[in-house]
Amino acid sequence: DELWQQAQTQGQARIKLTITLGKIAEIEKVEVTNEDLAQAATQEAMMLRKDPTVHVKELSQDRQKLNRLRQDILYDKTLEFIASNAKESVCENEEDKQE
């Protein structure tokens, strides 16, 4: 019962994070390029110890896997965007304090 409750809580947190990242990506116009997809597919192929060309071909034939990869890239790029802006904000605040 406790395990079920914990899984439910984690699932809800994951859903909130997914929705939030999606909204930020939309507002900030974060996009996934074909180059991003190709790079991620190649990295995924290397992790799976598969020929990248074969893996890319498989992905192109499986819309669900391709959409999952595109979504993963979008969330990663959005997190990078957030982290980059947070660092800039911290640096600006530190500069203001020094003046």
Short mmCIF file of N, CA and C in Angstrom, two decimals:
data_model
loop_
_atom_site.label_atom_id
_atom_site.label_comp_id
_atom_site.label_asym_id
_atom_site.label_seq_id
_atom_site.Cartn_x
_atom_site.Cartn_y
_atom_site.Cartn_z
N ASP A 1 0.83 -1.20 0.00
CA ASP A 1 0.00 0.00 0.00
C ASP A 1 0.87 1.26 0.00
N GLU A 2 1.92 1.24 0.83
CA GLU A 2 2.83 2.39 0.90
C GLU A 2 3.60 2.53 -0.42
N LEU A 3 3.98 1.40 -0.99
CA LEU A 3 4.69 1.41 -2.27
C LEU A 3 3.81 1.99 -3.38
N TRP A 4 2.54 1.62 -3.36
CA TRP A 4 1.57 2.13 -4.34
C TRP A 4 1.43 3.65 -4.19
N GLN A 5 1.34 4.11 -2.97
CA GLN A 5 1.20 5.55 -2.70
C GLN A 5 2.43 6.31 -3.19
N GLN A 6 3.60 5.74 -2.94
CA GLN A 6 4.84 6.37 -3.36
C GLN A 6 4.91 6.43 -4.90
N ALA A 7 4.53 5.35 -5.56
CA ALA A 7 4.53 5.32 -7.03
C ALA A 7 3.54 6.34 -7.59
N GLN A 8 2.40 6.46 -6.95
CA GLN A 8 1.39 7.42 -7.39
C GLN A 8 1.90 8.86 -7.24
N THR A 9 2.55 9.14 -6.13
CA THR A 9 3.10 10.47 -5.88
C THR A 9 4.18 10.81 -6.91
N GLN A 10 5.06 9.85 -7.18
CA GLN A 10 6.11 10.06 -8.18
C GLN A 10 5.52 10.26 -9.57
N GLY A 11 4.49 9.51 -9.89
CA GLY A 11 3.83 9.65 -11.18
C GLY A 11 3.21 11.02 -11.35
N GLN A 12 2.57 11.51 -10.30
CA GLN A 12 1.96 12.84 -10.36
C GLN A 12 3.02 13.92 -10.53
N ALA A 13 4.14 13.76 -9.82
CA ALA A 13 5.23 14.74 -9.94
C ALA A 13 5.80 14.72 -11.36
N ARG A 14 5.93 13.54 -11.93
CA ARG A 14 6.45 13.41 -13.29
C ARG A 14 5.51 14.07 -14.30
N ILE A 15 4.23 13.89 -14.11
CA ILE A 15 3.24 14.50 -15.01
C ILE A 15 3.31 16.03 -14.91
N LYS A 16 3.40 16.55 -13.68
CA LYS A 16 3.50 18.00 -13.50
C LYS A 16 4.76 18.55 -14.17
N LEU A 17 5.87 17.83 -14.01
CA LEU A 17 7.13 18.26 -14.62
C LEU A 17 7.01 18.25 -16.14
N THR A 18 6.41 17.21 -16.69
CA THR A 18 6.24 17.10 -18.14
C THR A 18 5.40 18.25 -18.68
N ILE A 19 4.30 18.54 -18.01
CA ILE A 19 3.43 19.64 -18.44
C ILE A 19 4.16 20.98 -18.34
N THR A 20 4.87 21.19 -17.25
CA THR A 20 5.60 22.44 -17.04
C THR A 20 6.68 22.63 -18.10
N LEU A 21 7.47 21.58 -18.35
CA LEU A 21 8.52 21.67 -19.36
C LEU A 21 7.92 21.92 -20.75
N GLY A 22 6.81 21.28 -21.02
CA GLY A 22 6.14 21.49 -22.30
C GLY A 22 5.70 22.94 -22.48
N LYS A 23 5.14 23.53 -21.43
CA LYS A 23 4.69 24.92 -21.49
C LYS A 23 5.87 25.88 -21.66
N ILE A 24 6.95 25.63 -20.91
CA ILE A 24 8.14 26.48 -21.03
C ILE A 24 8.70 26.38 -22.45
N ALA A 25 8.78 25.16 -22.98
CA ALA A 25 9.29 24.97 -24.34
C ALA A 25 8.43 25.73 -25.34
N GLU A 26 7.14 25.70 -25.14
CA GLU A 26 6.22 26.39 -26.04
C GLU A 26 6.40 27.91 -25.95
N ILE A 27 6.46 28.43 -24.74
CA ILE A 27 6.58 29.87 -24.53
C ILE A 27 7.93 30.39 -25.05
N GLU A 28 8.99 29.64 -24.78
CA GLU A 28 10.34 30.08 -25.16
C GLU A 28 10.73 29.62 -26.57
N LYS A 29 9.80 28.95 -27.23
CA LYS A 29 10.01 28.49 -28.60
C LYS A 29 11.24 27.58 -28.73
N VAL A 30 11.37 26.65 -27.79
CA VAL A 30 12.42 25.64 -27.86
C VAL A 30 11.99 24.62 -28.91
N GLU A 31 12.88 24.32 -29.84
CA GLU A 31 12.53 23.42 -30.92
C GLU A 31 13.55 22.30 -31.05
N VAL A 32 13.10 21.18 -31.60
CA VAL A 32 13.97 20.04 -31.89
C VAL A 32 14.22 20.04 -33.39
N THR A 33 15.49 20.13 -33.77
CA THR A 33 15.84 20.13 -35.18
C THR A 33 16.12 18.71 -35.66
N ASN A 34 16.18 18.54 -36.97
CA ASN A 34 16.55 17.24 -37.52
C ASN A 34 17.96 16.85 -37.10
N GLU A 35 18.82 17.85 -36.95
CA GLU A 35 20.19 17.60 -36.49
C GLU A 35 20.17 17.07 -35.06
N ASP A 36 19.33 17.65 -34.21
CA ASP A 36 19.18 17.17 -32.82
C ASP A 36 18.74 15.71 -32.82
N LEU A 37 17.75 15.40 -33.66
CA LEU A 37 17.24 14.03 -33.75
C LEU A 37 18.31 13.06 -34.22
N ALA A 38 19.05 13.45 -35.25
CA ALA A 38 20.09 12.58 -35.79
C ALA A 38 21.17 12.32 -34.74
N GLN A 39 21.56 13.36 -34.03
CA GLN A 39 22.59 13.22 -33.00
C GLN A 39 22.10 12.31 -31.87
N ALA A 40 20.88 12.52 -31.43
CA ALA A 40 20.33 11.70 -30.34
C ALA A 40 20.15 10.25 -30.78
N ALA A 41 19.72 10.05 -32.02
CA ALA A 41 19.55 8.68 -32.53
C ALA A 41 20.89 7.97 -32.61
N THR A 42 21.92 8.68 -33.01
CA THR A 42 23.26 8.10 -33.08
C THR A 42 23.76 7.74 -31.69
N GLN A 43 23.56 8.63 -30.73
CA GLN A 43 23.97 8.35 -29.35
C GLN A 43 23.21 7.15 -28.79
N GLU A 44 21.92 7.11 -29.06
CA GLU A 44 21.09 6.00 -28.60
C GLU A 44 21.57 4.69 -29.22
N ALA A 45 21.92 4.71 -30.50
CA ALA A 45 22.41 3.52 -31.18
C ALA A 45 23.71 3.03 -30.54
N MET A 46 24.58 3.97 -30.21
CA MET A 46 25.85 3.59 -29.58
C MET A 46 25.61 2.95 -28.21
N MET A 47 24.66 3.50 -27.45
CA MET A 47 24.35 2.92 -26.14
C MET A 47 23.77 1.51 -26.28
N LEU A 48 23.01 1.30 -27.34
CA LEU A 48 22.39 0.00 -27.58
C LEU A 48 23.32 -0.94 -28.34
N ARG A 49 24.50 -0.44 -28.69
CA ARG A 49 25.49 -1.20 -29.46
C ARG A 49 24.91 -1.67 -30.79
N LYS A 50 24.26 -0.73 -31.46
CA LYS A 50 23.67 -1.00 -32.76
C LYS A 50 24.33 -0.10 -33.80
N ASP A 51 24.23 -0.52 -35.03
CA ASP A 51 24.71 0.31 -36.14
C ASP A 51 23.81 1.54 -36.22
N PRO A 52 24.40 2.74 -36.16
CA PRO A 52 23.58 3.96 -36.19
C PRO A 52 22.66 4.05 -37.40
N THR A 53 23.13 3.64 -38.55
CA THR A 53 22.30 3.71 -39.76
C THR A 53 21.07 2.82 -39.63
N VAL A 54 21.28 1.62 -39.10
CA VAL A 54 20.16 0.68 -38.90
C VAL A 54 19.19 1.24 -37.88
N HIS A 55 19.73 1.80 -36.80
CA HIS A 55 18.88 2.34 -35.73
C HIS A 55 18.04 3.52 -36.24
N VAL A 56 18.66 4.40 -37.01
CA VAL A 56 17.93 5.54 -37.56
C VAL A 56 16.81 5.05 -38.48
N LYS A 57 17.10 4.04 -39.27
CA LYS A 57 16.09 3.49 -40.17
C LYS A 57 14.92 2.90 -39.37
N GLU A 58 15.25 2.18 -38.28
CA GLU A 58 14.21 1.60 -37.43
C GLU A 58 13.35 2.71 -36.81
N LEU A 59 14.00 3.76 -36.34
CA LEU A 59 13.26 4.88 -35.74
C LEU A 59 12.33 5.54 -36.76
N SER A 60 12.81 5.68 -37.98
CA SER A 60 11.99 6.34 -39.00
C SER A 60 10.75 5.53 -39.34
N GLN A 61 10.78 4.23 -39.03
CA GLN A 61 9.63 3.37 -39.30
C GLN A 61 8.71 3.20 -38.09
N ASP A 62 9.14 3.71 -36.95
CA ASP A 62 8.35 3.57 -35.72
C ASP A 62 8.05 4.96 -35.16
N ARG A 63 6.90 5.50 -35.52
CA ARG A 63 6.52 6.86 -35.13
C ARG A 63 6.52 7.05 -33.61
N GLN A 64 6.09 6.04 -32.88
CA GLN A 64 6.01 6.16 -31.43
C GLN A 64 7.40 6.36 -30.82
N LYS A 65 8.37 5.56 -31.25
CA LYS A 65 9.73 5.70 -30.73
C LYS A 65 10.34 7.04 -31.16
N LEU A 66 10.06 7.44 -32.38
CA LEU A 66 10.58 8.71 -32.88
C LEU A 66 10.00 9.88 -32.09
N ASN A 67 8.71 9.83 -31.81
CA ASN A 67 8.08 10.89 -31.01
C ASN A 67 8.61 10.91 -29.58
N ARG A 68 8.88 9.73 -29.01
CA ARG A 68 9.45 9.66 -27.66
C ARG A 68 10.83 10.31 -27.65
N LEU A 69 11.63 9.99 -28.66
CA LEU A 69 12.97 10.58 -28.74
C LEU A 69 12.88 12.09 -28.91
N ARG A 70 11.99 12.55 -29.77
CA ARG A 70 11.79 13.98 -29.99
C ARG A 70 11.38 14.67 -28.68
N GLN A 71 10.49 14.04 -27.92
CA GLN A 71 10.02 14.59 -26.65
C GLN A 71 11.16 14.65 -25.64
N ASP A 72 11.96 13.59 -25.57
CA ASP A 72 13.11 13.57 -24.66
C ASP A 72 14.08 14.71 -24.98
N ILE A 73 14.34 14.90 -26.26
CA ILE A 73 15.25 15.98 -26.68
C ILE A 73 14.66 17.33 -26.30
N LEU A 74 13.38 17.51 -26.55
CA LEU A 74 12.73 18.78 -26.22
C LEU A 74 12.85 19.08 -24.73
N TYR A 75 12.61 18.09 -23.89
CA TYR A 75 12.70 18.30 -22.45
C TYR A 75 14.14 18.59 -22.03
N ASP A 76 15.10 17.87 -22.62
CA ASP A 76 16.51 18.12 -22.31
C ASP A 76 16.91 19.55 -22.69
N LYS A 77 16.51 19.97 -23.89
CA LYS A 77 16.85 21.32 -24.34
C LYS A 77 16.16 22.38 -23.47
N THR A 78 14.96 22.09 -23.02
CA THR A 78 14.24 23.03 -22.16
C THR A 78 14.93 23.14 -20.80
N LEU A 79 15.36 22.01 -20.26
CA LEU A 79 16.10 22.02 -18.99
C LEU A 79 17.42 22.78 -19.13
N GLU A 80 18.10 22.60 -20.26
CA GLU A 80 19.34 23.35 -20.51
C GLU A 80 19.05 24.85 -20.58
N PHE A 81 17.94 25.21 -21.21
CA PHE A 81 17.53 26.61 -21.30
C PHE A 81 17.30 27.19 -19.90
N ILE A 82 16.59 26.44 -19.07
CA ILE A 82 16.30 26.90 -17.70
C ILE A 82 17.59 27.05 -16.91
N ALA A 83 18.47 26.07 -17.00
CA ALA A 83 19.73 26.11 -16.26
C ALA A 83 20.60 27.28 -16.72
N SER A 84 20.65 27.50 -18.01
CA SER A 84 21.44 28.60 -18.56
C SER A 84 20.93 29.95 -18.07
N ASN A 85 19.62 30.12 -18.09
CA ASN A 85 19.04 31.37 -17.61
C ASN A 85 19.20 31.55 -16.12
N ALA A 86 19.16 30.46 -15.38
CA ALA A 86 19.35 30.54 -13.93
C ALA A 86 20.78 30.98 -13.62
N LYS A 87 21.76 30.45 -14.37
CA LYS A 87 23.16 30.85 -14.15
C LYS A 87 23.35 32.32 -14.46
N GLU A 88 22.75 32.79 -15.56
CA GLU A 88 22.85 34.21 -15.92
C GLU A 88 22.25 35.08 -14.83
N SER A 89 21.13 34.66 -14.29
CA SER A 89 20.45 35.42 -13.24
C SER A 89 21.30 35.48 -11.98
N VAL A 90 21.91 34.37 -11.62
CA VAL A 90 22.77 34.33 -10.43
C VAL A 90 23.97 35.23 -10.63
N CYS A 91 24.59 35.17 -11.80
CA CYS A 91 25.76 36.02 -12.09
C CYS A 91 25.39 37.50 -12.02
N GLU A 92 24.24 37.86 -12.58
CA GLU A 92 23.81 39.25 -12.55
C GLU A 92 23.56 39.71 -11.12
N ASN A 93 22.97 38.86 -10.30
CA ASN A 93 22.71 39.21 -8.90
C ASN A 93 24.01 39.39 -8.14
N GLU A 94 25.00 38.55 -8.41
CA GLU A 94 26.29 38.67 -7.73
C GLU A 94 27.00 39.96 -8.15
N GLU A 95 26.88 40.33 -9.43
CA GLU A 95 27.49 41.57 -9.90
C GLU A 95 26.83 42.78 -9.24
N ASP A 96 25.51 42.73 -9.08
CA ASP A 96 24.79 43.82 -8.43
C ASP A 96 25.24 43.98 -6.98
N LYS A 97 25.50 42.88 -6.30
CA LYS A 97 25.91 42.93 -4.90
C LYS A 97 27.31 43.53 -4.77
N GLN A 98 28.16 43.29 -5.75
CA GLN A 98 29.54 43.79 -5.69
C GLN A 98 29.62 45.28 -5.95
N GLU A 99 28.64 45.82 -6.63
CA GLU A 99 28.67 47.26 -6.98
C GLU A 99 28.25 48.14 -5.87
#
